[in-house]
Structure formats: C-alpha cells, structure tokens
Short mmCIF file of C-alpha atoms and ligand atoms in Angstrom, two decimals:
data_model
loop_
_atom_site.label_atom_id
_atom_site.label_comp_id
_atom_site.label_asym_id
_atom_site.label_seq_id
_atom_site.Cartn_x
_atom_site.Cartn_y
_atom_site.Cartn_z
CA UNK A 1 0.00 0.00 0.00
CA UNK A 2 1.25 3.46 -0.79
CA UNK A 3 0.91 5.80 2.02
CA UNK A 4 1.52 9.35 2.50
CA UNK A 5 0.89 12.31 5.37
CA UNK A 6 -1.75 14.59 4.23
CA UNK A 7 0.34 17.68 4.76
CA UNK A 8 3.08 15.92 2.57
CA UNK A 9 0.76 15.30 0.00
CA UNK A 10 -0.30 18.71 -0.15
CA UNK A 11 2.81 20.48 -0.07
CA UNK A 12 3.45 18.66 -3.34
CA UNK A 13 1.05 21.36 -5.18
CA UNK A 14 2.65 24.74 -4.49
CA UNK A 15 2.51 25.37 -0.94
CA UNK A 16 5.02 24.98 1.63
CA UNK A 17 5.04 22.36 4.60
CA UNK A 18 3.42 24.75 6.61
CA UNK A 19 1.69 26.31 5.01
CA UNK A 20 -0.24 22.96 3.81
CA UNK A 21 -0.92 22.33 8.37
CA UNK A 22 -2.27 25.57 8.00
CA UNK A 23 -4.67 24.85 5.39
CA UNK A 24 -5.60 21.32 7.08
CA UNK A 25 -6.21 23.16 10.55
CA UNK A 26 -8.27 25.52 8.81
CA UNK A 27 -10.32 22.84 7.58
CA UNK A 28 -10.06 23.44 3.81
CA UNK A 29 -8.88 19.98 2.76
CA UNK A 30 -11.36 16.88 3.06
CA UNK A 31 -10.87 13.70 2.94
CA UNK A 32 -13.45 10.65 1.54
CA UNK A 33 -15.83 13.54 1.99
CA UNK A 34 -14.98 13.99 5.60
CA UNK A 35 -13.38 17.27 6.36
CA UNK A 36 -9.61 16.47 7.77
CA UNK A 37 -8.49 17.83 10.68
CA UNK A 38 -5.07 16.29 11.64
CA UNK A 39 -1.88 17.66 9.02
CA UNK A 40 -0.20 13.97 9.82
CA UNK A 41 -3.22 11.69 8.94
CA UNK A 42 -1.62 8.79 6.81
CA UNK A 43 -3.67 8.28 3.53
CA UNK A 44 -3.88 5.14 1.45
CA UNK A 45 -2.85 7.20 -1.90
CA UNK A 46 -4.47 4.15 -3.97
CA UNK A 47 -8.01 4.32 -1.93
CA UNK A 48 -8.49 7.75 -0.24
CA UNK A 49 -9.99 10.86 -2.26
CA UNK A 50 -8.61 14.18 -1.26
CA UNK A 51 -10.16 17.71 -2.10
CA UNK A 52 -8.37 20.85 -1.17
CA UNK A 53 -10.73 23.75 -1.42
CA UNK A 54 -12.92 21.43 -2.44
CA UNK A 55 -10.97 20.81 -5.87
CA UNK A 56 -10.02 16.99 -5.84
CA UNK A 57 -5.82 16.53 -5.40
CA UNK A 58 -4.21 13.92 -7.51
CA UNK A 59 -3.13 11.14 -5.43
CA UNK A 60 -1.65 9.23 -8.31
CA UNK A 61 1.46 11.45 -9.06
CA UNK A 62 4.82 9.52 -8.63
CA UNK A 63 7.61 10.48 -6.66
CA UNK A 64 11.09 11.03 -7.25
CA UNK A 65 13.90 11.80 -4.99
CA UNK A 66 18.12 11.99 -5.18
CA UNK A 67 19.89 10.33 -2.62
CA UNK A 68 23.62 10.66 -1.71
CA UNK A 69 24.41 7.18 -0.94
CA UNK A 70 26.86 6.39 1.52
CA UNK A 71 29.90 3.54 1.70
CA UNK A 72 28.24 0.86 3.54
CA UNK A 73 24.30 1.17 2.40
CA UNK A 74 22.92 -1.31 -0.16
CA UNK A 75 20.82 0.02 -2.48
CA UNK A 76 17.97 -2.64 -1.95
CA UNK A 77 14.83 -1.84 -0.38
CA UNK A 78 14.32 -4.39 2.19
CA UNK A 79 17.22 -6.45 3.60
CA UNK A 80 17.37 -8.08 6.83
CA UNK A 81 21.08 -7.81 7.38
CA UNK A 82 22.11 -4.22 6.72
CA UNK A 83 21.53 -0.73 6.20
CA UNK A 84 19.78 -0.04 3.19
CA UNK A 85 18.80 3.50 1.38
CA UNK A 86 15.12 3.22 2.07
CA UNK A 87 16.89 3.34 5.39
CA UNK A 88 18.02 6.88 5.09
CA UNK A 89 14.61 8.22 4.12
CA UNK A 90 11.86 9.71 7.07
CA UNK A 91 9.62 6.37 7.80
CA UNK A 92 6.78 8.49 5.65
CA UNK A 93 8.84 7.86 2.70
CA UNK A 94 9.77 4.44 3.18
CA UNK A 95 5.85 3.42 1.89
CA UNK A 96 4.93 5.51 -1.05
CA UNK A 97 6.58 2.75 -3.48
CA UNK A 98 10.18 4.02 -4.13
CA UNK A 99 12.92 1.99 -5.78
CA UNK A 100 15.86 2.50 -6.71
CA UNK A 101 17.26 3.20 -10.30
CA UNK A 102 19.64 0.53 -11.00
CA UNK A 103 21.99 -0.47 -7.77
CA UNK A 104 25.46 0.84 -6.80
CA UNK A 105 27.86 -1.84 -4.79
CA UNK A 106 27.44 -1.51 -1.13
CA UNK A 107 31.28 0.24 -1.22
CA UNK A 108 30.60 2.83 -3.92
CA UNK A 109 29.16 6.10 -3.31
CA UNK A 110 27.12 9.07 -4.58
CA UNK A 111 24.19 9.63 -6.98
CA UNK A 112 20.84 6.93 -6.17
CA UNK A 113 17.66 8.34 -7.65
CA UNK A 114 14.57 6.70 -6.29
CA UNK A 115 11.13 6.70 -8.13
CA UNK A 116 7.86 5.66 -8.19
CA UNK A 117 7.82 5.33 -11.58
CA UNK A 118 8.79 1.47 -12.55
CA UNK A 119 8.90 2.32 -16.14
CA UNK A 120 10.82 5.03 -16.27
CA UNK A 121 13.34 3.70 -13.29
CA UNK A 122 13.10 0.39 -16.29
CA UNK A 123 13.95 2.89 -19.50
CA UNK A 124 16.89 4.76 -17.48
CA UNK A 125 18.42 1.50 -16.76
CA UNK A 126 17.89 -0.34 -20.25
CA UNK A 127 20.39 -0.38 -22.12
CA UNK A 128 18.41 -0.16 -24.94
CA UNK A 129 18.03 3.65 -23.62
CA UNK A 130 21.80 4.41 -23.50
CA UNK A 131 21.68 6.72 -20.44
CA UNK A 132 24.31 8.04 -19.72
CA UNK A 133 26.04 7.60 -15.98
CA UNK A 134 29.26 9.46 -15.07
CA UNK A 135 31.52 7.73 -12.39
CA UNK A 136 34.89 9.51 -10.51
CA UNK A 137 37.05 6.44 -10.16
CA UNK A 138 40.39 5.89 -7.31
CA UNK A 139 42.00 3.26 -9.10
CA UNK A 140 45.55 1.44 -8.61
CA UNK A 141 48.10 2.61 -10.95
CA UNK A 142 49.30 5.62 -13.75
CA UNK A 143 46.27 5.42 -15.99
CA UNK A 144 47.37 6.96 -19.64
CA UNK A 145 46.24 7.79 -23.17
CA UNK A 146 46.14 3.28 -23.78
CA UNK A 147 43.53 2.86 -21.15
CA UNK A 148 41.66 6.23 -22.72
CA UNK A 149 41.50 4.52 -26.30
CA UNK A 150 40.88 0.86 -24.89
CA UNK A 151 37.74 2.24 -22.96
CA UNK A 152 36.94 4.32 -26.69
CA UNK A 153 36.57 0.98 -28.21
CA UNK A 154 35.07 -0.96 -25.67
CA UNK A 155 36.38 -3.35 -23.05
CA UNK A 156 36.00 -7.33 -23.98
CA UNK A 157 35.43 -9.10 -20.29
CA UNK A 158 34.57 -12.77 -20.26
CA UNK A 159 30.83 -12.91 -20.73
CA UNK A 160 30.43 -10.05 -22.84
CA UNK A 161 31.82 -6.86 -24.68
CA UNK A 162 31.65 -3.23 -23.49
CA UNK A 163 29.97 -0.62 -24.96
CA UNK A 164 32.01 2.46 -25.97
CA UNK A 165 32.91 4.26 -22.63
CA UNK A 166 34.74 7.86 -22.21
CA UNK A 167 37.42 8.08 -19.73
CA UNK A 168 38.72 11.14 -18.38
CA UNK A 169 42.48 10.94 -16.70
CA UNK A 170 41.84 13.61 -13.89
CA UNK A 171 44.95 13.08 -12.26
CA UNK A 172 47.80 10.26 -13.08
CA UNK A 173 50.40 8.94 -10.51
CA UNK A 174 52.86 6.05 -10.02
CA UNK A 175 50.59 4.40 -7.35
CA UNK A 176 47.27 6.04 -8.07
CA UNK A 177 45.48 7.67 -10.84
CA UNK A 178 41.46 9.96 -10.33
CA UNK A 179 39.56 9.60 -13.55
CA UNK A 180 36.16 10.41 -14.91
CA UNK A 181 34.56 7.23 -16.69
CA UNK A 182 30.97 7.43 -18.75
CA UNK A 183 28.97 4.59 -19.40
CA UNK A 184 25.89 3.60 -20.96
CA UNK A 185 25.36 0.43 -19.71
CA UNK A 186 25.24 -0.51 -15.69
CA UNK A 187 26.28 -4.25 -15.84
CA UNK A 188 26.61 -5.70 -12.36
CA UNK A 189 30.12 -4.31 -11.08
CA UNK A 190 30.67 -3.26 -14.64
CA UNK A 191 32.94 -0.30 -14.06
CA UNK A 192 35.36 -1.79 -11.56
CA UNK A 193 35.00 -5.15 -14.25
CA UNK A 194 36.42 -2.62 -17.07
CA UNK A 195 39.03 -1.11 -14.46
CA UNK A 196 40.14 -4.97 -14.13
CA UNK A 197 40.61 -6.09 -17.11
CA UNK A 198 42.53 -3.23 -18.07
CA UNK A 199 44.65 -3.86 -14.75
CA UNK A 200 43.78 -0.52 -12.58
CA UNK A 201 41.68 -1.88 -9.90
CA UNK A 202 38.86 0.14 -8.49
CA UNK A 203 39.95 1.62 -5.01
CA UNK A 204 37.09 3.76 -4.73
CA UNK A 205 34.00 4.51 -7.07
CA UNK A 206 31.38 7.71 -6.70
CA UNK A 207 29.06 7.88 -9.26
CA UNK A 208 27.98 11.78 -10.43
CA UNK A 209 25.42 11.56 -12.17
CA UNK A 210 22.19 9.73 -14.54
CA UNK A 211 21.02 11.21 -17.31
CA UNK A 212 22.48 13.86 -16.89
CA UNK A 213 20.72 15.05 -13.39
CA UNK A 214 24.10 15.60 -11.25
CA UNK A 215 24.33 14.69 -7.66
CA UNK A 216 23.49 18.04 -6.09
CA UNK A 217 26.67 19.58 -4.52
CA UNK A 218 24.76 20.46 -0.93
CA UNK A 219 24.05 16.79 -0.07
CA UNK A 220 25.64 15.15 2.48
CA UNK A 221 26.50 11.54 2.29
CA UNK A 222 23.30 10.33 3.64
CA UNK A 223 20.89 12.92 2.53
CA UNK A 224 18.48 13.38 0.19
CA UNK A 225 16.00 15.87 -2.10
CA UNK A 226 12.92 15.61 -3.59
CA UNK A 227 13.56 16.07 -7.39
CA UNK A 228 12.82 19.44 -8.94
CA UNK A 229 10.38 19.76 -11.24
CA UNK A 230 13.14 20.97 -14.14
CA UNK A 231 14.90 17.88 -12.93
CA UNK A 232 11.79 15.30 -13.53
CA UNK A 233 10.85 16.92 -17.03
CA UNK A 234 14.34 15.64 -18.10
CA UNK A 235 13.98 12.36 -17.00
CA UNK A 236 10.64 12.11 -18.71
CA UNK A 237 11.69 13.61 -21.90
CA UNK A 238 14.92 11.71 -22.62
CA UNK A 239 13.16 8.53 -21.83
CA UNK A 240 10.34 9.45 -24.22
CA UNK A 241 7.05 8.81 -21.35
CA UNK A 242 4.70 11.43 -20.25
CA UNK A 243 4.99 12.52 -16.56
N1 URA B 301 30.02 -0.16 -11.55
C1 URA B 301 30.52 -0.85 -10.51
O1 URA B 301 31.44 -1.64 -10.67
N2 URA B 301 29.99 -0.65 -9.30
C2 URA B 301 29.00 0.22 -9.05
O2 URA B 301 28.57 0.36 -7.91
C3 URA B 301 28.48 0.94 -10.14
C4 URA B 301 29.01 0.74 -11.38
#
C-alpha cells in the first residue's frame, strides 16, 4: 500500500510544509468527503480521495527523490542484514513505493535516484536507452592515453563486450590515478569489471550523475531531495514517457 501524510501530499502542489498544516487546521482539505483535521493523517494514496478547497488533489502522481548514498548502504529496499537506502529516508517515505534506479555496490558512493515510476526507473536502466552515468574512479596505478582509447573501443570481459565508454584521466600517478569514466550500460560491477581487465583496480568509485541530473553539490552523504520539477521533465523527456 502506498501511504503518504496529508500535509506531505499537499505540499506537493505549491505550498510549503506549513503552510499545507495551516490549510488542514483551517479545515479546507477533506478527505473521503470527511473534512480532515489532523496535518499527519496517513492516507492510502491508492483508496483515499482528497479535495483541497474542495478541488479533488491527484493522489496518483509519482515520486522522485536523489539520494547521496553512503559507503556501507545497499541500495535494496528491504534487507534483513544491513543498512539499506530506504533506510536513510523519514519512515513516511519508506511506503509511497520508491525503488531504486539501478543499484550501486554496497562500497561505492554518490548519486541513487529513487522513483515511483517502474517504467521510467526500467527505460533509465535499459540499455536499450543508453543513459548516460558518469563515475569519478580511485584506481591502482598511472592510468594513460592506452587505457583512454581501450575504454573508446570498448572493453572485452569474459561474458560479454563493453559498450564504448569515455574516460577522463583527472589526475595520473605512479601508485594512483582519479579519472572520470561514462557509461551507458550498468552491468553488475561493470565499471570496476572494465578497471580490471585493463589492470587498474577500483579503489574507490562515486558515481555523479544519470542522465544527466548531477548529484546536487549540498548533499551530504546520507541525505536526500525531492527532485525538482526541471529535474523530472528531463527524466521524462529523454526517456520518451509522459509525466
Ligand atoms: N560499476 C561498478 O562496478 N559498481 C557500481 O557500484 C556501479 C558501477
């Protein structure tokens, strides 16, 4: 069951947190008929009808959120060992029917957007799509102008062949080199897999951005945003669905 706070609900539709309390207390929104009273009353967003100002509110709008995922969290919804990034989200969050877009390895860090929306989390994933997903890489080793071109042309591994990916050599040193790798695939472990076979392996992996909707800069490891609505018409529009 989806569920959602009333005052959450309404602050979806152009009115602050507050704001939306304030319009509860004053008894302007109703709920199944009844007029609501209480700003934290959990709906049932597939079975309750809500009015505001007696206007009905859409209850069927999906959510999307960005998530700055942390070493050590597995993007997974449930999982009865560990920490997981439904974890990190206010228990009202944790039932409206988020999941994740494609999974990072419990070590890597950075961008996880989380969505309501099963076909377009299925579109930005599919490789069929070609999404682009821009990783900053720690690897083992001088990386060089070899490893640039290699990447260019696509890295054989054992059960199948890259796609074309663009590497960026941020930084190269004897023991260590930073570089900026783009992908349009997200085979599982595929980046440290093409890191590997090209014998620089993956000491630590953050991944920027989907799509090109960038981690934003202000979150913490651990915190999260609601996407904005410039950011959601982009996901909609390069994976060709209506919002
Ligand atoms: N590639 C990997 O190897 N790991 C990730 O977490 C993401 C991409």
């Amino acid at each position: 069951m989806r569920r959602m706070r009333l005052d959450r609900l309404l602050s979806r539709f152009g009115v602050s947190r507050k704001e939306a309390a304030e319009l509860v207390k004053a008894g302007r929104a109703a709920v199944n008929g009844q007029t609501a009273r209480d700003p934290g009353m959990v709906l049932d967003l597939d079975a309750d009808a809500v009015t505001l100002n007696g206007a009905p509110v859409r209850t069927d709008a999906h959510f999307h959120i960005m998530l700055h995922k942390p070493s050590g969290v597995l993007t997974a919804t449930e999982d009865g060992r560990g920490q997981t990034v439904l974890d990190l989200l206010p228990r009202e969050w944790r039932s409206v029917g988020l999941g994740p877009v494609g999974r990072l390895d419990k070590d890597t860090t950075g961008l996880v957007i989380l969505t309501t929306d099963g076909q377009l989390a299925h579109r930005l994933i599919s490789p069929r799509w070609e999404q682009d997903k821009r990783y900053i890489a720690r690897v083992e080793g001088r990386v060089g102008e070899d490893e640039v071109r290699r990447m260019a042309e696509g890295i054989p591994l054992k059960d199948f062949t890259c796609r074309p990916a663009r590497l960026v050599v941020i930084e190269a040193g004897e023991d260590e080199s930073l570089c900026e790798v783009v992908v349009s695939e997200g085979k599982y472990h595929q980046v440290k897999r093409m890191f590997g076979a090209l014998a620089h392996p993956v000491l630590a992996l953050h991944r920027q951005s989907i799509a090109g909707i960038a981690l934003d800069p202000a979150l913490e490891p651990g915190s999260w945003r609601e996407l904005t609505e410039d950011e959601r018409a982009r996901l909609y529009a390069v994976t060709e669905l209506e919002e």
